[in-house]
PDB file of C-alpha atoms in Angstrom:
ATOM      1  CA  UNK A   1      26.529 -63.289  26.291  1.00 72.00           C
ATOM      2  CA  UNK A   2      29.582 -63.720  24.108  1.00 74.00           C
ATOM      3  CA  UNK A   3      28.962 -65.523  20.858  1.00 90.00           C
ATOM      4  CA  UNK A   4      31.009 -66.312  17.783  1.00 95.00           C
ATOM      5  CA  UNK A   5      29.638 -67.297  14.377  1.00 96.00           C
ATOM      6  CA  UNK A   6      32.203 -68.692  11.961  1.00 98.00           C
ATOM      7  CA  UNK A   7      31.683 -69.117   8.221  1.00 98.00           C
ATOM      8  CA  UNK A   8      33.536 -69.575   4.961  1.00 98.00           C
ATOM      9  CA  UNK A   9      34.814 -73.118   5.253  1.00 98.00           C
ATOM     10  CA  UNK A  10      34.496 -75.783   2.604  1.00 98.00           C
ATOM     11  CA  UNK A  11      36.251 -78.369   0.492  1.00 98.00           C
ATOM     12  CA  UNK A  12      39.318 -77.170  -1.375  1.00 98.00           C
ATOM     13  CA  UNK A  13      42.123 -78.847  -3.274  1.00 98.00           C
ATOM     14  CA  UNK A  14      45.705 -78.708  -2.002  1.00 98.00           C
ATOM     15  CA  UNK A  15      47.234 -75.379  -2.925  1.00 98.00           C
ATOM     16  CA  UNK A  16      43.876 -73.656  -2.871  1.00 98.00           C
ATOM     17  CA  UNK A  17      42.617 -70.752  -0.779  1.00 98.00           C
ATOM     18  CA  UNK A  18      39.750 -69.973   1.551  1.00 98.00           C
ATOM     19  CA  UNK A  19      38.712 -66.926   3.527  1.00 98.00           C
ATOM     20  CA  UNK A  20      37.037 -67.492   6.864  1.00 98.00           C
ATOM     21  CA  UNK A  21      34.916 -64.933   8.691  1.00 98.00           C
ATOM     22  CA  UNK A  22      33.885 -64.721  12.309  1.00 98.00           C
ATOM     23  CA  UNK A  23      31.178 -62.424  13.622  1.00 97.00           C
ATOM     24  CA  UNK A  24      31.626 -61.756  17.326  1.00 95.00           C
ATOM     25  CA  UNK A  25      28.991 -60.436  19.675  1.00 93.00           C
ATOM     26  CA  UNK A  26      31.328 -58.871  22.228  1.00 88.00           C
ATOM     27  CA  UNK A  27      30.931 -55.503  23.809  1.00 88.00           C
ATOM     28  CA  UNK A  28      34.101 -53.436  23.423  1.00 90.00           C
ATOM     29  CA  UNK A  29      35.347 -55.862  20.754  1.00 93.00           C
ATOM     30  CA  UNK A  30      38.303 -53.651  19.869  1.00 93.00           C
ATOM     31  CA  UNK A  31      39.747 -54.154  23.338  1.00 94.00           C
ATOM     32  CA  UNK A  32      40.181 -57.906  22.860  1.00 94.00           C
ATOM     33  CA  UNK A  33      43.032 -59.804  21.323  1.00 96.00           C
ATOM     34  CA  UNK A  34      41.405 -62.218  18.883  1.00 97.00           C
ATOM     35  CA  UNK A  35      42.491 -65.523  17.440  1.00 98.00           C
ATOM     36  CA  UNK A  36      41.623 -68.337  15.081  1.00 98.00           C
ATOM     37  CA  UNK A  37      41.888 -71.852  16.439  1.00 98.00           C
ATOM     38  CA  UNK A  38      41.498 -75.214  14.777  1.00 98.00           C
ATOM     39  CA  UNK A  39      40.822 -78.748  15.886  1.00 98.00           C
ATOM     40  CA  UNK A  40      41.541 -81.753  13.737  1.00 97.00           C
ATOM     41  CA  UNK A  41      40.015 -85.168  14.486  1.00 92.00           C
ATOM     42  CA  UNK A  42      41.745 -86.784  17.435  1.00 95.00           C
ATOM     43  CA  UNK A  43      43.864 -83.715  18.156  1.00 96.00           C
ATOM     44  CA  UNK A  44      43.735 -80.868  20.643  1.00 96.00           C
ATOM     45  CA  UNK A  45      42.480 -77.472  19.645  1.00 96.00           C
ATOM     46  CA  UNK A  46      45.377 -75.207  18.635  1.00 97.00           C
ATOM     47  CA  UNK A  47      45.780 -71.497  18.065  1.00 98.00           C
ATOM     48  CA  UNK A  48      46.792 -70.801  14.455  1.00 98.00           C
ATOM     49  CA  UNK A  49      46.597 -67.017  14.245  1.00 98.00           C
ATOM     50  CA  UNK A  50      46.208 -64.095  16.615  1.00 98.00           C
ATOM     51  CA  UNK A  51      45.830 -60.357  16.253  1.00 98.00           C
ATOM     52  CA  UNK A  52      46.366 -57.886  19.058  1.00 95.00           C
ATOM     53  CA  UNK A  53      44.511 -54.692  19.935  1.00 92.00           C
ATOM     54  CA  UNK A  54      46.958 -52.690  17.851  1.00 91.00           C
ATOM     55  CA  UNK A  55      47.109 -55.150  14.973  1.00 90.00           C
ATOM     56  CA  UNK A  56      50.227 -57.110  15.868  1.00 95.00           C
ATOM     57  CA  UNK A  57      50.116 -60.564  14.303  1.00 97.00           C
ATOM     58  CA  UNK A  58      51.412 -63.912  15.452  1.00 97.00           C
ATOM     59  CA  UNK A  59      51.368 -67.360  13.834  1.00 98.00           C
ATOM     60  CA  UNK A  60      52.863 -70.759  14.544  1.00 98.00           C
ATOM     61  CA  UNK A  61      55.457 -72.002  12.080  1.00 97.00           C
ATOM     62  CA  UNK A  62      52.962 -74.478  10.619  1.00 97.00           C
ATOM     63  CA  UNK A  63      50.923 -71.702   8.975  1.00 98.00           C
ATOM     64  CA  UNK A  64      53.324 -68.752   8.873  1.00 98.00           C
ATOM     65  CA  UNK A  65      53.510 -67.250   5.415  1.00 97.00           C
ATOM     66  CA  UNK A  66      50.273 -68.947   4.316  1.00 98.00           C
ATOM     67  CA  UNK A  67      47.619 -67.634   6.738  1.00 98.00           C
ATOM     68  CA  UNK A  68      46.751 -64.009   7.401  1.00 98.00           C
ATOM     69  CA  UNK A  69      44.472 -62.814  10.173  1.00 98.00           C
ATOM     70  CA  UNK A  70      42.750 -59.447  10.093  1.00 97.00           C
ATOM     71  CA  UNK A  71      39.981 -57.675  11.954  1.00 97.00           C
ATOM     72  CA  UNK A  72      37.302 -55.081  11.319  1.00 96.00           C
ATOM     73  CA  UNK A  73      36.494 -53.520  14.674  1.00 95.00           C
ATOM     74  CA  UNK A  74      33.363 -51.548  13.659  1.00 95.00           C
ATOM     75  CA  UNK A  75      31.912 -54.766  12.216  1.00 96.00           C
ATOM     76  CA  UNK A  76      33.162 -56.880  15.134  1.00 96.00           C
ATOM     77  CA  UNK A  77      34.493 -59.371  12.606  1.00 97.00           C
ATOM     78  CA  UNK A  78      37.709 -61.350  12.344  1.00 98.00           C
ATOM     79  CA  UNK A  79      38.956 -62.870   9.094  1.00 98.00           C
ATOM     80  CA  UNK A  80      41.423 -65.596   8.229  1.00 98.00           C
ATOM     81  CA  UNK A  81      42.826 -65.693   4.722  1.00 98.00           C
ATOM     82  CA  UNK A  82      44.288 -69.126   4.081  1.00 98.00           C
ATOM     83  CA  UNK A  83      46.480 -69.709   1.031  1.00 98.00           C
ATOM     84  CA  UNK A  84      48.537 -72.656  -0.188  1.00 98.00           C
ATOM     85  CA  UNK A  85      46.339 -74.992   1.816  1.00 98.00           C
ATOM     86  CA  UNK A  86      47.653 -78.432   2.696  1.00 98.00           C
ATOM     87  CA  UNK A  87      45.815 -81.626   3.663  1.00 97.00           C
ATOM     88  CA  UNK A  88      47.125 -81.197   7.206  1.00 97.00           C
ATOM     89  CA  UNK A  89      45.156 -77.952   7.454  1.00 98.00           C
ATOM     90  CA  UNK A  90      41.968 -80.012   7.474  1.00 98.00           C
ATOM     91  CA  UNK A  91      40.118 -79.195  10.700  1.00 98.00           C
ATOM     92  CA  UNK A  92      37.195 -77.349  12.211  1.00 98.00           C
ATOM     93  CA  UNK A  93      38.167 -73.698  12.572  1.00 98.00           C
ATOM     94  CA  UNK A  94      36.938 -71.492  15.408  1.00 98.00           C
ATOM     95  CA  UNK A  95      37.493 -67.937  16.511  1.00 97.00           C
ATOM     96  CA  UNK A  96      37.658 -66.716  20.070  1.00 97.00           C
ATOM     97  CA  UNK A  97      39.485 -64.252  22.241  1.00 96.00           C
ATOM     98  CA  UNK A  98      43.116 -64.861  23.208  1.00 95.00           C
ATOM     99  CA  UNK A  99      43.251 -66.396  25.706  1.00 93.00           C
ATOM    100  CA  UNK A 100      40.017 -68.136  24.860  1.00 90.00           C
ATOM    101  CA  UNK A 101      36.946 -67.508  26.950  1.00 82.00           C
ATOM    102  CA  UNK A 102      33.213 -67.561  26.782  1.00 71.00           C
ATOM    103  CA  UNK A 103      31.336 -69.945  24.604  1.00 87.00           C
ATOM    104  CA  UNK A 104      32.798 -71.508  21.471  1.00 94.00           C
ATOM    105  CA  UNK A 105      30.877 -71.160  18.238  1.00 95.00           C
ATOM    106  CA  UNK A 106      29.957 -74.057  15.983  1.00 96.00           C
ATOM    107  CA  UNK A 107      33.102 -73.581  13.940  1.00 97.00           C
ATOM    108  CA  UNK A 108      33.479 -73.982  10.207  1.00 98.00           C
ATOM    109  CA  UNK A 109      34.824 -77.141   8.560  1.00 98.00           C
ATOM    110  CA  UNK A 110      37.825 -76.829   6.274  1.00 98.00           C
ATOM    111  CA  UNK A 111      38.699 -79.912   4.247  1.00 98.00           C
ATOM    112  CA  UNK A 112      41.764 -79.921   2.020  1.00 98.00           C
ATOM    113  CA  UNK A 113      41.715 -82.888  -0.301  1.00 97.00           C
ATOM    114  CA  UNK A 114      42.148 -83.794  -3.936  1.00 95.00           C
TER     115      UNK A 114
END
């Protein structure tokens, strides 16, 4: 059964940084493209960062230059370094495969507020 456990969220002031982690229980993890998604209240879940099998990265314009996704295949872990955080980054953050599949984890809350 595929599971994801996200951690590292919290309350941070605008301009601050956070590093999220996601432990994935997936066999053959290195063969999956992985992504970080977020869902703000009243909005649809959106993909904010993805990393391919060979390490190619892709981001929407809203986070480009501020967020960095990385992966550690032996540890089956995906990271999201978030810098220069803005109030509009406030959301619950999840990781999953790209495209998404399996069960979603509980996510980790990120709140950007002064």
